[in-house]
């Protein structure tokens, strides 16, 4: 399972503004990886290119052993005609009902299943949205600020749960939280903007799989690396 | 809602009547030009029964014509929402045809189909069909990206779901357009009757016009206003019930 990017160049249609020029990076194994960088640097554009929602780029952007890519983002909504529980049950794949129940519990959604999506807070809405993607068939799930507005403790529980349930899948988590990506992600791809070279730097994260916070010095070192790179 | 609609109409009607009477008494015009209140009252007493029946006849045709045009606009709007060449062709045809004043073809319809209810129905439906169609096509062809993305990405999207999402998200717009076009359906039917039909309140107005009887015309306008208000209220009420059924209570958001 691999994402390979070689000399990727892309600019928005009908503009002369380059988002990427000769961008290179590699993500070569499954796991929970991050896409990090300041606002406007092209994280969402790269995610959309990967998901096939944007085209007309030059250079190579290839995946290997990844046949199904899903892209979730934080402003998605559910239709308002049914309750959250009915919607989740309706979109869950055959044989995934138990997984859905587990996710509902860990994500703290159990008591909101009878509510309509519009009744939920933004954090709850993002959790519901992410849960429905996790019960689909995918090899790579791009989470574009999918845990925005969720409190830190719940975010931590959710990320650890995802890492435990899906060890063989590839995740690309877009977040602005340095501590979080440093602690939980395996590879952190720091995008730095089209004017800097290299445009992307890959940093090894702590890839923690439990809430053990013992290695604070290592975590601090990774965080500093990310901040210096960005 | 009903009393608001009726108040609105009565205010407009009474203002119009007052202006007319203001001209009459201000310029000392005769009853032949603008009738006085006693003449209008007498005309109301004499013609009300027939005019109520005529207005209901017209309203019946307008309602059926309106329903036909809503159905057609929905079907064509759904077909025209597609990005294929067929969808583009339907949209281009709709935009071009609606630019022509449909009422101008009414005489041809009367020549071909006679002065019966079919002609009135067709004209009523045609007059409110194109504005409805343009709105429906606009609504059905505009993706609700934040909702549709998931269904597209997971391969669950089909045309029924797409239409359902777009209609649901634009329920208020749809209701407004349908209510707005109801008046046009009534106008279309009256115009058709006025041109050539032998039934309905438009036909009665034509007779009153030939008799230069403004009192009867004012009585006819009164009943047209009352019954149109009632029909608009029914549509608004139906839209309100649908919205209410799916409304999301805002309390409890964290």
CSV table of C-alpha atoms in Angstrom, one decimal:
chain,number,residue,atom,x,y,z
A,1,UNK,CA,0.0,0.0,0.0
A,2,UNK,CA,1.7,3.1,-1.2
A,3,UNK,CA,1.1,6.7,-2.3
A,4,UNK,CA,3.8,7.9,-4.7
A,5,UNK,CA,4.1,11.5,-5.9
A,6,UNK,CA,6.7,12.5,-8.3
A,7,UNK,CA,7.1,16.1,-9.8
A,8,UNK,CA,3.5,16.9,-9.3
A,9,UNK,CA,2.6,20.3,-10.7
A,10,UNK,CA,-0.9,21.7,-10.4
A,11,UNK,CA,-2.5,25.1,-10.7
A,12,UNK,CA,-6.1,26.0,-10.4
A,13,UNK,CA,-8.1,26.0,-13.6
A,14,UNK,CA,-8.0,29.3,-15.5
A,15,UNK,CA,-5.4,30.9,-13.2
A,16,UNK,CA,-1.7,31.3,-13.3
A,17,UNK,CA,-1.4,30.5,-9.6
A,18,UNK,CA,0.6,27.3,-8.9
A,19,UNK,CA,-0.4,25.2,-5.9
A,20,UNK,CA,2.3,22.6,-6.5
A,21,UNK,CA,5.5,22.7,-8.6
A,22,UNK,CA,7.5,19.5,-8.8
A,23,UNK,CA,6.1,18.2,-5.5
A,24,UNK,CA,7.7,14.9,-4.4
A,25,UNK,CA,6.7,12.6,-1.6
A,26,UNK,CA,6.2,9.0,-0.7
A,27,UNK,CA,3.9,7.2,1.8
A,28,UNK,CA,4.9,3.6,1.6
A,29,UNK,CA,2.9,1.7,4.2
A,30,UNK,CA,-0.6,1.6,5.7
A,31,UNK,CA,-1.3,3.4,8.9
A,32,UNK,CA,-2.5,6.7,10.3
A,33,UNK,CA,-0.6,9.5,8.4
A,34,UNK,CA,-0.9,13.2,8.5
A,35,UNK,CA,-1.0,16.1,6.0
A,36,UNK,CA,0.2,19.1,7.8
A,37,UNK,CA,0.9,22.8,6.9
A,38,UNK,CA,-0.4,26.3,7.2
A,39,UNK,CA,-3.7,27.3,5.7
A,40,UNK,CA,-3.7,27.8,2.0
A,41,UNK,CA,-0.7,25.6,1.4
A,42,UNK,CA,-2.6,23.0,-0.7
A,43,UNK,CA,-3.6,20.3,1.8
A,44,UNK,CA,-7.2,20.1,0.6
A,45,UNK,CA,-6.1,20.4,-3.0
A,46,UNK,CA,-3.7,17.5,-2.6
A,47,UNK,CA,-6.4,15.5,-0.9
A,48,UNK,CA,-8.8,16.2,-3.8
A,49,UNK,CA,-6.2,15.3,-6.3
A,50,UNK,CA,-5.7,12.0,-4.6
A,51,UNK,CA,-9.4,11.4,-4.4
A,52,UNK,CA,-9.7,12.1,-8.2
A,53,UNK,CA,-11.9,15.1,-7.6
A,54,UNK,CA,-9.4,17.4,-9.3
A,55,UNK,CA,-7.5,16.6,-12.5
A,56,UNK,CA,-5.3,18.3,-15.1
A,57,UNK,CA,-2.1,18.0,-13.1
A,58,UNK,CA,1.3,17.1,-14.5
A,59,UNK,CA,3.7,14.7,-12.9
A,60,UNK,CA,2.8,11.4,-11.2
A,61,UNK,CA,0.4,11.0,-8.4
A,62,UNK,CA,0.0,7.2,-8.1
A,63,UNK,CA,-1.3,4.8,-5.5
A,64,UNK,CA,-0.3,1.1,-5.3
A,65,UNK,CA,-2.5,-1.6,-3.7
A,66,UNK,CA,-5.1,1.1,-3.0
A,67,UNK,CA,-8.2,0.5,-5.0
A,68,UNK,CA,-10.8,2.5,-3.1
A,69,UNK,CA,-10.1,6.0,-1.9
A,70,UNK,CA,-12.7,7.9,0.1
A,71,UNK,CA,-12.4,11.6,0.9
A,72,UNK,CA,-14.3,13.0,3.9
A,73,UNK,CA,-14.4,16.7,5.0
A,74,UNK,CA,-15.7,18.6,7.9
A,75,UNK,CA,-18.5,20.6,6.3
A,76,UNK,CA,-20.4,17.6,4.9
A,77,UNK,CA,-24.0,17.2,6.0
A,78,UNK,CA,-26.5,14.4,6.2
A,79,UNK,CA,-29.9,14.6,4.6
A,80,UNK,CA,-32.5,16.1,7.0
A,81,UNK,CA,-35.4,13.8,6.4
A,82,UNK,CA,-34.2,11.0,8.6
A,83,UNK,CA,-32.6,10.7,12.1
A,84,UNK,CA,-28.9,10.2,12.4
A,85,UNK,CA,-29.4,6.6,13.6
A,86,UNK,CA,-31.6,5.7,10.6
A,87,UNK,CA,-29.1,7.3,8.2
A,88,UNK,CA,-26.2,5.5,9.7
A,89,UNK,CA,-28.0,2.1,9.6
A,90,UNK,CA,-29.0,2.8,6.0
A,91,UNK,CA,-25.5,3.4,4.7
A,92,UNK,CA,-23.7,0.7,6.7
A,93,UNK,CA,-22.4,-2.1,4.6
A,94,UNK,CA,-23.5,-5.6,5.1
A,95,UNK,CA,-21.6,-7.3,7.9
A,96,UNK,CA,-20.5,-4.0,9.4
A,97,UNK,CA,-23.4,-3.5,11.9
A,98,UNK,CA,-21.3,-4.5,14.9
A,99,UNK,CA,-18.5,-2.2,13.8
A,100,UNK,CA,-21.1,0.6,13.5
A,101,UNK,CA,-22.3,0.0,17.1
A,102,UNK,CA,-18.7,0.0,18.4
A,103,UNK,CA,-18.0,3.3,16.5
A,104,UNK,CA,-21.2,4.8,17.8
A,105,UNK,CA,-20.1,4.0,21.4
A,106,UNK,CA,-16.5,5.2,21.1
A,107,UNK,CA,-17.6,8.3,19.1
A,108,UNK,CA,-20.1,9.2,21.8
A,109,UNK,CA,-23.0,9.1,19.4
A,110,UNK,CA,-25.4,6.6,21.1
A,111,UNK,CA,-27.6,9.2,22.8
A,112,UNK,CA,-27.9,11.3,19.6
A,113,UNK,CA,-29.1,8.6,17.2
A,114,UNK,CA,-32.7,9.8,17.4
A,115,UNK,CA,-31.7,13.3,16.6
A,116,UNK,CA,-31.7,14.9,13.2
A,117,UNK,CA,-28.3,16.0,11.9
A,118,UNK,CA,-29.2,19.7,12.1
A,119,UNK,CA,-29.9,19.3,15.8
A,120,UNK,CA,-26.3,18.2,16.6
A,121,UNK,CA,-23.4,20.5,17.5
A,122,UNK,CA,-20.6,20.9,14.9
A,123,UNK,CA,-18.4,18.4,16.8
A,124,UNK,CA,-21.1,15.8,16.9
A,125,UNK,CA,-21.9,16.4,13.2
A,126,UNK,CA,-18.3,15.7,12.3
A,127,UNK,CA,-18.2,12.6,14.4
A,128,UNK,CA,-21.3,11.2,12.7
A,129,UNK,CA,-19.9,12.1,9.3
A,130,UNK,CA,-16.6,10.3,10.0
A,131,UNK,CA,-18.4,7.2,11.5
A,132,UNK,CA,-20.4,6.7,8.3
A,133,UNK,CA,-17.2,6.7,6.2
A,134,UNK,CA,-15.6,4.1,8.5
A,135,UNK,CA,-18.3,1.6,7.8
A,136,UNK,CA,-17.7,1.8,4.0
A,137,UNK,CA,-15.3,-0.2,1.9
A,138,UNK,CA,-12.1,1.7,1.6
A,139,UNK,CA,-8.3,1.3,1.4
A,140,UNK,CA,-7.4,5.0,1.8
A,141,UNK,CA,-9.6,7.4,3.8
A,142,UNK,CA,-8.6,11.0,3.7
A,143,UNK,CA,-9.9,12.9,6.7
A,144,UNK,CA,-9.9,16.6,5.9
A,145,UNK,CA,-10.3,18.2,9.3
A,146,UNK,CA,-12.8,15.5,10.0
A,147,UNK,CA,-12.4,15.9,13.7
A,148,UNK,CA,-12.7,19.7,13.8
A,149,UNK,CA,-14.7,21.1,16.7
A,150,UNK,CA,-14.4,17.8,18.6
A,151,UNK,CA,-12.9,18.1,22.1
A,152,UNK,CA,-9.4,16.8,22.6
A,153,UNK,CA,-10.2,13.8,24.8
A,154,UNK,CA,-12.8,12.5,22.4
A,155,UNK,CA,-10.5,13.1,19.4
A,156,UNK,CA,-7.8,11.1,21.1
A,157,UNK,CA,-10.3,8.2,21.8
A,158,UNK,CA,-11.5,8.3,18.2
A,159,UNK,CA,-8.0,8.3,16.7
A,160,UNK,CA,-6.8,5.4,18.9
A,161,UNK,CA,-10.0,3.5,18.1
A,162,UNK,CA,-9.4,4.0,14.3
A,163,UNK,CA,-5.8,2.8,14.6
A,164,UNK,CA,-6.9,-0.3,16.6
A,165,UNK,CA,-9.7,-1.3,14.3
A,166,UNK,CA,-8.1,-0.5,10.9
A,167,UNK,CA,-4.4,-1.4,11.2
A,168,UNK,CA,-4.2,-2.5,7.6
A,169,UNK,CA,-5.8,0.6,6.1
A,170,UNK,CA,-4.2,3.9,5.0
A,171,UNK,CA,-5.4,7.1,6.6
A,172,UNK,CA,-4.4,10.6,5.6
A,173,UNK,CA,-5.4,13.0,8.4
A,174,UNK,CA,-5.5,16.7,7.7
A,175,UNK,CA,-5.2,18.7,10.9
A,176,UNK,CA,-3.7,21.9,12.3
A,177,UNK,CA,-3.0,20.3,15.7
A,178,UNK,CA,0.8,19.8,15.9
A,179,UNK,CA,0.7,17.8,19.2
A,180,UNK,CA,-1.9,15.5,17.8
A,181,UNK,CA,-0.3,14.7,14.5
A,182,UNK,CA,3.1,14.3,16.2
A,183,UNK,CA,1.7,11.9,18.8
A,184,UNK,CA,-0.6,9.7,16.7
A,185,UNK,CA,0.6,9.8,13.2
A,186,UNK,CA,3.2,7.5,11.6
A,187,UNK,CA,4.3,9.8,8.8
A,188,UNK,CA,3.7,13.6,8.8
A,189,UNK,CA,3.9,15.1,5.4
A,190,UNK,CA,4.5,18.8,6.0
A,191,UNK,CA,3.5,21.0,3.0
A,192,UNK,CA,5.5,24.2,2.9
A,193,UNK,CA,4.2,26.2,0.0
A,194,UNK,CA,5.1,26.4,-3.7
A,195,UNK,CA,7.9,29.0,-3.1
A,196,UNK,CA,9.9,26.8,-0.8
A,197,UNK,CA,12.2,23.9,-1.6
A,198,UNK,CA,11.5,21.1,-1.0
A,199,UNK,CA,7.8,21.8,-1.0
A,200,UNK,CA,7.1,18.9,1.3
A,201,UNK,CA,9.1,17.3,4.1
A,202,UNK,CA,8.2,14.0,5.6
A,203,UNK,CA,8.7,13.5,9.4
A,204,UNK,CA,8.3,10.4,11.4
A,205,UNK,CA,5.7,10.7,14.1
A,206,UNK,CA,5.4,8.9,17.4
A,207,UNK,CA,2.6,6.7,16.0
A,208,UNK,CA,1.3,6.0,19.5
A,209,UNK,CA,-1.4,3.3,19.8
A,210,UNK,CA,-2.4,3.9,23.4
A,211,UNK,CA,-2.9,6.9,25.6
A,212,UNK,CA,0.5,6.4,27.2
A,213,UNK,CA,2.2,9.8,27.5
A,214,UNK,CA,5.5,8.6,28.9
A,215,UNK,CA,7.8,9.6,26.1
A,216,UNK,CA,7.3,13.3,26.4
A,217,UNK,CA,10.8,14.3,25.2
A,218,UNK,CA,10.5,12.3,22.0
A,219,UNK,CA,7.1,13.9,21.4
A,220,UNK,CA,8.5,17.3,22.0
A,221,UNK,CA,11.3,16.6,19.5
A,222,UNK,CA,8.8,15.5,16.8
A,223,UNK,CA,6.7,18.6,17.4
A,224,UNK,CA,9.7,20.9,17.0
A,225,UNK,CA,10.7,19.1,13.8
A,226,UNK,CA,7.2,19.7,12.4
A,227,UNK,CA,7.2,23.4,13.5
A,228,UNK,CA,10.6,24.0,12.0
A,229,UNK,CA,9.6,22.2,8.7
A,230,UNK,CA,6.4,24.2,8.2
B,1,UNK,CA,-52.1,32.7,7.0
B,2,UNK,CA,-55.6,32.7,5.5
B,3,UNK,CA,-56.7,35.9,7.2
B,4,UNK,CA,-53.4,37.6,6.2
B,5,UNK,CA,-54.0,36.6,2.5
B,6,UNK,CA,-57.6,37.9,2.7
B,7,UNK,CA,-56.7,41.1,4.5
B,8,UNK,CA,-53.9,41.8,1.9
B,9,UNK,CA,-56.4,41.3,-1.0
B,10,UNK,CA,-59.2,43.4,0.7
B,11,UNK,CA,-56.7,46.3,1.4
B,12,UNK,CA,-55.5,46.3,-2.2
B,13,UNK,CA,-59.1,46.0,-3.5
B,14,UNK,CA,-60.4,48.8,-1.3
B,15,UNK,CA,-57.5,51.1,-2.2
B,16,UNK,CA,-58.2,50.5,-5.9
B,17,UNK,CA,-62.0,51.1,-5.4
B,18,UNK,CA,-61.3,54.2,-3.3
B,19,UNK,CA,-59.0,55.6,-6.1
B,20,UNK,CA,-61.8,55.0,-8.7
B,21,UNK,CA,-64.4,56.6,-6.5
B,22,UNK,CA,-62.0,59.4,-5.7
B,23,UNK,CA,-61.7,60.1,-9.5
B,24,UNK,CA,-65.5,59.8,-9.9
B,25,UNK,CA,-66.4,62.3,-7.1
B,26,UNK,CA,-63.3,64.5,-7.7
B,27,UNK,CA,-63.9,64.9,-11.4
B,28,UNK,CA,-67.8,64.7,-11.1
B,29,UNK,CA,-67.8,61.7,-13.5
B,30,UNK,CA,-71.2,60.1,-14.3
B,31,UNK,CA,-72.3,56.7,-13.2
B,32,UNK,CA,-71.9,55.5,-16.7
B,33,UNK,CA,-68.1,56.1,-16.6
B,34,UNK,CA,-67.5,55.0,-13.0
B,35,UNK,CA,-70.5,53.6,-11.0
B,36,UNK,CA,-71.2,54.8,-7.5
B,37,UNK,CA,-71.4,52.6,-4.4
B,38,UNK,CA,-75.1,51.9,-4.7
B,39,UNK,CA,-74.7,50.7,-8.3
B,40,UNK,CA,-71.8,48.5,-7.4
B,41,UNK,CA,-73.9,47.1,-4.5
B,42,UNK,CA,-76.8,46.5,-6.8
B,43,UNK,CA,-74.6,44.7,-9.3
B,44,UNK,CA,-73.2,42.6,-6.5
B,45,UNK,CA,-76.7,41.6,-5.4
B,46,UNK,CA,-77.7,40.7,-9.0
B,47,UNK,CA,-74.7,39.0,-10.3
B,48,UNK,CA,-73.0,37.4,-7.2
B,49,UNK,CA,-74.5,34.0,-7.6
B,50,UNK,CA,-73.5,33.6,-11.2
B,51,UNK,CA,-70.1,35.2,-10.7
B,52,UNK,CA,-69.3,32.9,-7.7
B,53,UNK,CA,-70.1,29.9,-9.9
B,54,UNK,CA,-68.1,31.4,-12.8
B,55,UNK,CA,-65.1,32.1,-10.6
B,56,UNK,CA,-65.2,28.6,-9.2
B,57,UNK,CA,-65.3,27.3,-12.8
B,58,UNK,CA,-62.3,29.3,-13.6
B,59,UNK,CA,-60.5,28.3,-10.4
B,60,UNK,CA,-61.2,24.7,-11.2
B,61,UNK,CA,-59.6,25.0,-14.6
B,62,UNK,CA,-56.7,27.0,-13.2
B,63,UNK,CA,-56.0,24.4,-10.4
B,64,UNK,CA,-56.0,21.5,-12.8
B,65,UNK,CA,-53.8,23.5,-15.3
B,66,UNK,CA,-51.5,24.4,-12.4
B,67,UNK,CA,-51.2,20.8,-11.3
B,68,UNK,CA,-50.5,19.7,-14.8
B,69,UNK,CA,-47.8,22.3,-15.2
B,70,UNK,CA,-46.2,21.4,-11.8
B,71,UNK,CA,-46.1,17.7,-12.9
B,72,UNK,CA,-44.6,18.5,-16.3
B,73,UNK,CA,-42.1,21.0,-14.9
B,74,UNK,CA,-41.0,18.3,-12.3
B,75,UNK,CA,-40.6,15.7,-15.0
B,76,UNK,CA,-38.8,18.0,-17.5
B,77,UNK,CA,-36.8,19.6,-14.6
B,78,UNK,CA,-35.5,16.2,-13.6
B,79,UNK,CA,-34.6,15.3,-17.1
B,80,UNK,CA,-33.0,18.8,-17.7
B,81,UNK,CA,-30.9,18.6,-14.6
B,82,UNK,CA,-28.5,16.2,-16.2
B,83,UNK,CA,-25.1,17.3,-17.6
B,84,UNK,CA,-25.5,15.2,-20.7
B,85,UNK,CA,-26.3,16.7,-24.1
B,86,UNK,CA,-30.0,15.8,-23.6
B,87,UNK,CA,-30.1,17.8,-20.4
B,88,UNK,CA,-28.3,20.7,-22.1
B,89,UNK,CA,-30.7,20.6,-25.0
B,90,UNK,CA,-33.8,20.6,-22.7
B,91,UNK,CA,-32.4,23.5,-20.7
B,92,UNK,CA,-31.6,25.5,-23.9
B,93,UNK,CA,-35.0,24.8,-25.4
B,94,UNK,CA,-36.8,25.8,-22.1
B,95,UNK,CA,-34.9,29.1,-21.9
B,96,UNK,CA,-35.6,30.0,-25.5
B,97,UNK,CA,-39.3,28.9,-25.5
B,98,UNK,CA,-40.1,30.8,-22.3
B,99,UNK,CA,-38.8,34.0,-23.8
B,100,UNK,CA,-41.8,33.9,-26.2
B,101,UNK,CA,-45.1,35.4,-24.8
B,102,UNK,CA,-47.2,32.2,-24.6
B,103,UNK,CA,-50.5,34.0,-24.4
B,104,UNK,CA,-49.9,35.2,-28.0
B,105,UNK,CA,-50.4,31.6,-29.2
B,106,UNK,CA,-53.8,31.4,-27.4
B,107,UNK,CA,-55.8,32.3,-30.6
B,108,UNK,CA,-54.2,29.3,-32.4
B,109,UNK,CA,-55.2,27.0,-29.6
B,110,UNK,CA,-58.8,28.2,-29.7
B,111,UNK,CA,-58.8,27.8,-33.5
B,112,UNK,CA,-57.5,24.2,-33.2
B,113,UNK,CA,-59.3,23.0,-30.1
B,114,UNK,CA,-62.4,25.2,-29.9
B,115,UNK,CA,-63.6,27.3,-27.0
B,116,UNK,CA,-64.1,24.5,-24.5
B,117,UNK,CA,-62.3,23.7,-21.2
B,118,UNK,CA,-59.4,22.0,-23.0
B,119,UNK,CA,-58.2,25.2,-24.5
B,120,UNK,CA,-58.5,27.1,-21.2
B,121,UNK,CA,-56.7,24.3,-19.4
B,122,UNK,CA,-53.9,24.3,-22.0
B,123,UNK,CA,-53.4,28.0,-21.9
B,124,UNK,CA,-53.5,28.1,-18.1
B,125,UNK,CA,-50.9,25.3,-17.9
B,126,UNK,CA,-48.7,26.9,-20.5
B,127,UNK,CA,-48.6,30.3,-18.9
B,128,UNK,CA,-47.4,29.0,-15.5
B,129,UNK,CA,-45.4,26.1,-16.9
B,130,UNK,CA,-42.3,27.9,-18.1
B,131,UNK,CA,-41.6,30.0,-15.0
B,132,UNK,CA,-42.1,26.8,-13.0
B,133,UNK,CA,-39.8,24.8,-15.3
B,134,UNK,CA,-37.0,27.3,-15.1
B,135,UNK,CA,-37.1,27.4,-11.4
B,136,UNK,CA,-37.3,23.6,-11.1
B,137,UNK,CA,-34.5,23.1,-13.5
B,138,UNK,CA,-32.4,25.6,-11.6
B,139,UNK,CA,-33.1,23.7,-8.3
B,140,UNK,CA,-32.7,20.2,-9.7
B,141,UNK,CA,-29.5,20.9,-11.6
B,142,UNK,CA,-27.7,22.6,-8.7
B,143,UNK,CA,-25.8,20.0,-6.7
B,144,UNK,CA,-26.0,20.1,-2.9
B,145,UNK,CA,-22.3,19.2,-2.7
B,146,UNK,CA,-21.9,18.8,1.1
B,147,UNK,CA,-24.7,16.2,1.2
B,148,UNK,CA,-24.2,14.6,-2.2
B,149,UNK,CA,-20.5,14.0,-1.8
B,150,UNK,CA,-20.8,11.0,0.4
B,151,UNK,CA,-23.4,9.3,-1.8
B,152,UNK,CA,-21.3,9.9,-4.9
B,153,UNK,CA,-18.1,8.8,-3.3
B,154,UNK,CA,-19.6,5.5,-2.0
B,155,UNK,CA,-21.5,4.8,-5.2
B,156,UNK,CA,-24.9,5.1,-3.6
B,157,UNK,CA,-26.2,8.0,-5.7
B,158,UNK,CA,-29.1,7.4,-8.1
B,159,UNK,CA,-31.4,9.9,-9.7
B,160,UNK,CA,-34.2,9.5,-7.2
B,161,UNK,CA,-31.9,10.2,-4.3
B,162,UNK,CA,-30.3,13.2,-6.1
B,163,UNK,CA,-33.8,14.7,-6.8
B,164,UNK,CA,-34.9,14.0,-3.2
B,165,UNK,CA,-31.9,15.7,-1.7
B,166,UNK,CA,-32.1,18.8,-4.0
B,167,UNK,CA,-35.9,19.1,-3.6
B,168,UNK,CA,-35.6,18.7,0.2
B,169,UNK,CA,-32.9,21.2,0.5
B,170,UNK,CA,-34.9,23.7,-1.6
B,171,UNK,CA,-38.3,23.0,-0.2
B,172,UNK,CA,-39.0,26.7,0.7
B,173,UNK,CA,-37.9,27.9,-2.8
B,174,UNK,CA,-40.1,25.2,-4.4
B,175,UNK,CA,-43.1,26.3,-2.3
B,176,UNK,CA,-42.6,29.9,-3.1
B,177,UNK,CA,-42.3,29.2,-6.8
B,178,UNK,CA,-45.5,27.0,-6.8
B,179,UNK,CA,-47.5,29.6,-4.9
B,180,UNK,CA,-46.2,32.3,-7.2
B,181,UNK,CA,-47.1,30.4,-10.3
B,182,UNK,CA,-50.7,29.7,-9.0
B,183,UNK,CA,-51.6,33.3,-9.6
B,184,UNK,CA,-50.2,33.0,-13.1
B,185,UNK,CA,-52.4,29.9,-13.7
B,186,UNK,CA,-55.5,31.9,-12.6
B,187,UNK,CA,-54.4,34.8,-14.9
B,188,UNK,CA,-53.8,32.4,-17.8
B,189,UNK,CA,-57.3,30.9,-17.4
B,190,UNK,CA,-59.0,34.3,-17.2
B,191,UNK,CA,-57.0,35.6,-20.2
B,192,UNK,CA,-58.0,32.5,-22.2
B,193,UNK,CA,-61.7,33.0,-21.2
B,194,UNK,CA,-61.4,36.7,-22.0
B,195,UNK,CA,-60.0,36.0,-25.5
B,196,UNK,CA,-62.4,33.3,-26.8
B,197,UNK,CA,-63.9,30.9,-24.3
B,198,UNK,CA,-67.7,30.7,-23.5
B,199,UNK,CA,-67.3,29.9,-19.8
B,200,UNK,CA,-65.7,31.2,-16.6
B,201,UNK,CA,-65.3,34.5,-15.0
B,202,UNK,CA,-63.1,35.9,-17.8
B,203,UNK,CA,-66.0,35.3,-20.2
B,204,UNK,CA,-68.4,37.1,-17.8
B,205,UNK,CA,-66.0,40.0,-17.6
B,206,UNK,CA,-65.9,40.1,-21.4
B,207,UNK,CA,-69.7,40.4,-21.5
B,208,UNK,CA,-69.6,43.1,-18.8
B,209,UNK,CA,-67.0,44.9,-20.9
B,210,UNK,CA,-69.1,44.9,-24.0
B,211,UNK,CA,-71.9,46.3,-21.9
B,212,UNK,CA,-69.5,48.9,-20.4
B,213,UNK,CA,-70.7,47.8,-17.0
B,214,UNK,CA,-67.8,48.6,-14.7
B,215,UNK,CA,-69.9,47.7,-11.6
B,216,UNK,CA,-70.1,44.1,-12.7
B,217,UNK,CA,-66.4,44.0,-13.5
B,218,UNK,CA,-65.6,45.3,-10.0
B,219,UNK,CA,-67.8,42.6,-8.5
B,220,UNK,CA,-66.1,40.0,-10.7
B,221,UNK,CA,-62.6,41.2,-9.6
B,222,UNK,CA,-63.7,40.9,-6.0
B,223,UNK,CA,-64.6,37.2,-6.3
B,224,UNK,CA,-61.5,36.5,-8.4
B,225,UNK,CA,-59.4,38.0,-5.6
B,226,UNK,CA,-61.2,36.1,-2.8
B,227,UNK,CA,-61.0,32.7,-4.5
B,228,UNK,CA,-57.4,33.2,-5.7
B,229,UNK,CA,-56.4,34.1,-2.1
B,230,UNK,CA,-58.1,30.9,-0.9
B,231,UNK,CA,-56.2,28.8,-3.4
B,232,UNK,CA,-52.9,30.5,-2.5
B,233,UNK,CA,-53.6,29.9,1.1
B,234,UNK,CA,-54.2,26.2,0.4
B,235,UNK,CA,-50.8,25.9,-1.4
B,236,UNK,CA,-49.0,27.8,1.3
B,237,UNK,CA,-50.6,25.7,4.0
B,238,UNK,CA,-49.5,22.5,2.2
B,239,UNK,CA,-46.0,23.8,1.9
B,240,UNK,CA,-46.0,24.9,5.5
B,241,UNK,CA,-47.1,21.4,6.6
B,242,UNK,CA,-44.4,19.7,4.5
B,243,UNK,CA,-41.7,22.0,5.9
B,244,UNK,CA,-43.0,21.6,9.5
B,245,UNK,CA,-42.9,17.8,9.1
B,246,UNK,CA,-39.2,17.8,8.4
B,247,UNK,CA,-38.2,20.9,10.3
B,248,UNK,CA,-35.2,20.5,12.6
B,249,UNK,CA,-35.8,22.0,16.1
B,250,UNK,CA,-32.8,24.3,16.8
B,251,UNK,CA,-32.9,23.8,20.6
B,252,UNK,CA,-30.4,21.6,22.2
B,253,UNK,CA,-27.5,22.3,19.8
B,254,UNK,CA,-24.2,22.2,21.8
